[in-house]
Amino acid sequence: MGCIKSIFLVRESETTKGAYTLSIRDWDEVRGDNVKHYKIRKVDSGGYYITTRAQFETLQKLVKHYTEHADGLCHKLTTVCPTVKPQTQGLAKDAWEIPRESLRLEVKLRQGCFGEVWMGTWNGTTKVAIKTLKPGTMMPGAFLQEAQIMKKLRHDNLVPLYAVVSEEPIYIVTEFMSKGSLLDFLKEGDGKYLKLLQLVDTAAQIADGENLVCKIADFGLVRLTEDNEYTARQGMVNREVLEQVERGYRMPCPQGCPESLYELMNLCWKKDPDERPTLEYIQYFLEDYFTATEPQYQPGENL
């Protein structure tokens, strides 16, 4: 046939806000290699469906059902469409300073007192996140020195620096993370409805950009930003927060958070770095969390 039938992907609908589309690769003698699209609708009360006779609580359960039964689709779902990971090693390898004209700003994602973050395209081919900084908010010399180090840092769970425009207004070009910041994801949209099991799993795997994978961003840039004041909801500015933490203040246990997880948080907040757990320990702790705590932990409604 020349293609693998039933490769599929689920994506946000391009025409209907809040809906999704299931795209399945197919083949027949008349049309040859083709793709069929099925709209996934969201129920107001929660849940998803392609046809009203089969509704599911989550997209994951919907996909699982159609991997077992075609149930009106052209085929059962078999293979997830592979995601091509960004090739970061070769990008701007010898010349990370790029011309501003090679970047196209397309969608403004957010705006702050220091600048803006845009989704854009680099060289007309690569989707990237572009941070534009207002003049005076970054020390160019210090940033360029730091950027030299950042270019060498490569890890699946670090958002890589691709390139920069060092003349003001400074542009910082990084990998584009489609889900945005983890905080915004957890406070808005589908992220609000994640259960404890999913939250722990996400924290453990620091997953994979497009699949609830968390990555560290802005490392090394924060201390270079000439920060004035950030006012938290409680009314404290940065200086007051620092003073409170140095006096030993730590955030109280969040509502609904198991005590064992809060104990892990407090270990991570130890003043002496040598007393803090390693990332390896944290990963193992979270991966084995439900097994290790099963005798003491009773699942509640938030599971």
XYZ file of N, CA and C in Angstrom, residues 3-114:
336
model
N 1.858 2.827 2.666
C 1.675 3.632 3.863
C 1.159 2.751 4.980
N 1.276 3.247 6.197
C 0.757 2.523 7.348
C -0.629 3.066 7.660
N -1.642 2.212 7.480
C -3.004 2.647 7.774
C -3.191 2.792 9.275
N -4.107 3.658 9.645
C -4.546 3.837 11.027
C -3.580 4.616 11.900
N -2.509 5.172 11.342
C -1.733 6.144 12.108
C -2.660 7.316 12.413
N -2.620 7.824 13.633
C -3.584 8.866 13.996
C -2.953 9.923 14.887
N -3.638 11.041 14.976
C -3.288 12.070 15.954
C -4.548 12.817 16.349
N -4.547 13.350 17.561
C -5.634 14.189 18.061
C -5.083 15.598 18.194
N -5.766 16.563 17.602
C -5.295 17.949 17.621
C -6.458 18.884 17.893
N -6.132 20.103 18.265
C -7.170 21.107 18.451
C -7.795 21.436 17.103
N -9.114 21.609 17.110
C -9.821 21.917 15.870
C -9.421 23.296 15.357
N -9.227 23.399 14.057
C -8.874 24.678 13.451
C -10.099 25.550 13.212
N -11.278 24.954 13.269
C -12.499 25.697 12.935
C -13.448 25.896 14.110
N -13.395 25.018 15.108
C -14.331 25.099 16.230
C -13.568 25.225 17.537
N -13.706 26.355 18.202
C -12.998 26.588 19.458
C -13.492 25.618 20.529
N -12.555 25.015 21.248
C -12.906 24.091 22.319
C -13.109 22.663 21.862
N -13.100 22.446 20.542
C -13.273 21.090 20.009
C -11.925 20.545 19.547
N -11.905 19.246 19.289
C -10.692 18.595 18.805
C -11.010 17.838 17.519
N -9.972 17.454 16.818
C -10.127 16.674 15.597
C -9.257 15.427 15.680
N -9.846 14.294 15.336
C -9.104 13.039 15.226
C -8.795 12.820 13.750
N -7.528 12.780 13.405
C -7.112 12.572 12.015
C -6.503 11.181 11.882
N -6.996 10.402 10.908
C -6.545 9.019 10.717
C -6.031 8.843 9.293
N -4.865 8.270 9.176
C -4.308 7.984 7.857
C -4.986 6.740 7.288
N -5.361 6.812 6.014
C -6.094 5.712 5.388
C -5.541 5.480 3.978
N -5.969 4.385 3.385
C -5.590 4.085 2.006
C -6.697 3.278 1.350
N -7.022 3.634 0.120
C -7.931 2.800 -0.665
C -7.511 2.885 -2.130
N -8.039 1.981 -2.943
C -7.595 1.877 -4.331
C -7.998 3.088 -5.161
N -9.067 3.764 -4.755
C -9.538 4.914 -5.530
C -8.751 6.173 -5.172
N -8.672 6.470 -3.885
C -8.041 7.718 -3.446
C -6.572 7.547 -3.100
N -6.148 6.310 -2.923
C -4.763 6.093 -2.534
C -4.534 6.514 -1.091
N -3.370 7.080 -0.830
C -3.009 7.530 0.516
C -3.795 8.794 0.847
N -4.576 8.779 1.929
C -5.375 9.944 2.293
C -5.567 9.995 3.804
N -6.098 11.110 4.273
C -6.333 11.306 5.710
C -7.798 11.638 5.930
N -8.417 10.945 6.875
C -9.816 11.215 7.224
C -9.851 11.931 8.568
N -10.776 12.887 8.690
C -10.859 13.715 9.891
C -12.219 13.537 10.566
N -12.214 13.373 11.881
C -13.440 13.221 12.673
C -13.433 14.273 13.787
N -14.513 15.024 13.870
C -14.592 16.068 14.895
C -14.913 15.456 16.254
N -14.140 15.827 17.260
C -14.397 15.409 18.642
C -15.031 16.587 19.366
N -16.252 16.384 19.821
C -16.972 17.469 20.488
C -16.883 17.314 22.002
N -16.965 18.462 22.682
C -16.882 18.470 24.142
C -18.271 18.692 24.723
N -18.634 17.858 25.700
C -19.933 17.980 26.364
C -19.853 19.093 27.402
N -20.899 19.913 27.500
C -20.897 21.024 28.450
C -20.665 20.554 29.875
N -21.206 19.407 30.212
C -21.083 18.882 31.570
C -19.777 18.118 31.779
N -18.949 18.057 30.741
C -17.698 17.319 30.813
C -17.756 16.064 29.969
N -16.655 15.733 29.338
C -16.617 14.543 28.506
C -16.475 14.880 27.033
N -16.242 13.841 26.222
C -15.982 14.022 24.801
C -16.682 12.930 23.998
N -16.996 13.246 22.743
C -17.606 12.234 21.889
C -17.379 12.566 20.419
N -17.358 11.522 19.606
C -17.397 11.668 18.152
C -18.822 11.450 17.690
N -19.457 10.444 18.255
C -20.877 10.196 18.028
C -21.563 10.148 19.384
N -22.775 10.667 19.471
C -23.448 10.793 20.769
C -23.717 9.455 21.441
N -23.676 8.379 20.686
C -23.949 7.076 21.310
C -22.770 6.564 22.133
N -21.618 7.208 21.996
C -20.434 6.784 22.753
C -19.718 8.016 23.293
N -19.929 8.314 24.595
C -19.313 9.468 25.233
C -18.288 8.997 26.258
N -17.239 9.814 26.464
C -16.132 9.414 27.322
C -15.721 10.575 28.224
N -15.248 10.235 29.422
C -14.878 11.254 30.399
C -13.666 12.062 29.950
N -12.713 11.403 29.299
C -11.474 12.063 28.893
C -11.125 11.702 27.457
N -10.246 12.492 26.863
C -9.761 12.177 25.522
C -8.992 10.863 25.523
N -8.278 10.595 26.626
C -7.517 9.349 26.706
C -8.441 8.137 26.623
N -9.591 8.205 27.310
C -10.532 7.083 27.275
C -11.180 6.951 25.903
N -11.420 8.082 25.263
C -11.975 8.037 23.903
C -11.002 7.329 22.960
N -9.738 7.718 23.035
C -8.732 7.099 22.168
C -8.611 5.611 22.469
N -8.608 5.247 23.749
C -8.493 3.837 24.124
C -9.640 3.018 23.527
N -10.857 3.581 23.570
C -12.012 2.872 23.015
C -11.817 2.589 21.534
N -11.357 3.610 20.800
C -11.237 3.439 19.353
C -9.977 2.669 18.947
N -9.090 2.391 19.879
C -8.000 1.458 19.570
C -8.485 0.018 19.654
N -9.619 -0.181 20.337
C -10.182 -1.524 20.492
C -11.340 -1.782 19.538
N -12.044 -0.703 19.134
C -13.211 -0.844 18.253
C -13.202 0.286 17.225
N -13.426 -0.059 15.959
C -13.552 0.986 14.937
C -14.804 1.809 15.194
N -15.920 1.135 15.497
C -17.152 1.791 15.943
C -17.539 2.981 15.073
N -17.488 2.781 13.749
C -17.898 3.842 12.828
C -16.747 4.568 12.166
N -15.528 4.432 12.689
C -14.369 5.049 12.046
C -13.919 4.192 10.865
N -13.053 4.727 10.057
C -12.566 3.964 8.902
C -11.722 2.770 9.339
N -11.054 2.877 10.493
C -10.244 1.788 11.033
C -10.152 1.958 12.547
N -9.772 0.890 13.223
C -9.353 1.032 14.612
C -8.056 1.844 14.639
N -7.840 2.561 15.724
C -6.607 3.327 15.867
C -5.479 2.372 16.248
N -4.351 2.507 15.593
C -3.253 1.579 15.877
C -1.981 2.278 16.339
N -1.533 3.274 15.601
C -0.228 3.875 15.873
C -0.351 5.388 15.974
N 0.186 5.939 17.062
C 0.178 7.393 17.227
C 1.143 8.013 16.226
N 0.700 9.070 15.589
C 1.559 9.769 14.636
C 2.817 10.258 15.356
N 3.994 9.874 14.886
C 5.226 10.266 15.589
C 5.438 11.770 15.542
N 5.939 12.301 16.644
C 6.249 13.719 16.726
C 7.721 13.925 16.434
N 7.996 14.815 15.523
C 9.392 15.131 15.216
C 9.883 16.134 16.244
N 10.842 15.714 17.065
C 11.359 16.600 18.099
C 12.231 17.685 17.476
N 12.206 18.892 18.054
C 13.041 19.974 17.523
C 14.514 19.579 17.504
N 15.184 19.862 16.415
C 16.609 19.580 16.311
C 17.366 20.780 16.847
N 17.796 20.684 18.100
C 18.403 21.846 18.749
C 19.914 21.910 18.579
N 20.572 20.765 18.414
C 22.025 20.787 18.377
C 22.550 21.555 17.171
N 21.882 21.407 16.042
C 22.396 22.029 14.839
C 21.943 23.461 14.645
N 20.930 23.876 15.375
C 20.388 25.208 15.175
C 21.366 26.259 15.688
N 21.742 27.165 14.822
C 22.624 28.263 15.195
C 23.859 27.760 15.928
N 24.389 26.646 15.455
C 25.496 26.009 16.168
C 26.739 26.885 16.173
N 27.059 27.457 15.019
C 28.278 28.251 14.919
C 28.011 29.739 15.039
N 26.798 30.138 14.837
C 26.465 31.566 14.894
C 25.098 31.718 15.528
N 25.057 31.746 16.862
C 23.765 31.832 17.533
C 23.192 33.235 17.490
N 24.005 34.205 17.082
C 23.501 35.555 16.837
C 22.871 35.556 15.454
N 21.573 35.860 15.367
C 20.870 35.788 14.087
C 20.288 37.150 13.733
N 20.038 37.394 12.451
C 19.423 38.666 12.054
C 17.956 38.720 12.472
N 17.535 39.862 12.908
C 16.143 40.046 13.332
C 15.178 39.701 12.198
N 15.614 39.927 10.954
C 14.745 39.691 9.804
C 14.427 38.209 9.598
N 15.199 37.315 10.233
C 14.945 35.880 10.060
C 13.796 35.396 10.931
N 13.276 36.283 11.784
C 12.185 35.921 12.688
C 10.891 36.594 12.269
N 9.796 35.857 12.351
C 8.481 36.423 12.080
C 7.606 36.239 13.315
N 7.171 37.351 13.911
C 6.281 37.300 15.066
C 4.863 37.063 14.571
N 4.193 36.029 15.109
C 2.888 35.649 14.573
C 1.748 35.807 15.574
N 1.871 35.233 16.749
C 0.792 35.293 17.742
C 1.373 35.727 19.081
N 0.857 36.836 19.626
C 1.323 37.280 20.940
C 0.718 36.377 22.011
N 1.578 35.751 22.813
C 1.123 34.819 23.840
C 0.882 35.509 25.169
N 1.754 36.413 25.542
C 1.546 37.175 26.767
C 2.417 38.420 26.754
N 2.085 39.344 27.663
C 2.783 40.620 27.727
C 3.006 40.990 29.178
N 4.170 41.528 29.482
C 4.482 41.936 30.844
C 5.216 43.257 30.846
N 5.673 43.658 32.040
C 6.331 44.955 32.143
C 7.717 44.936 31.501
N 8.295 43.743 31.288
C 9.629 43.662 30.714
C 9.616 43.403 29.212
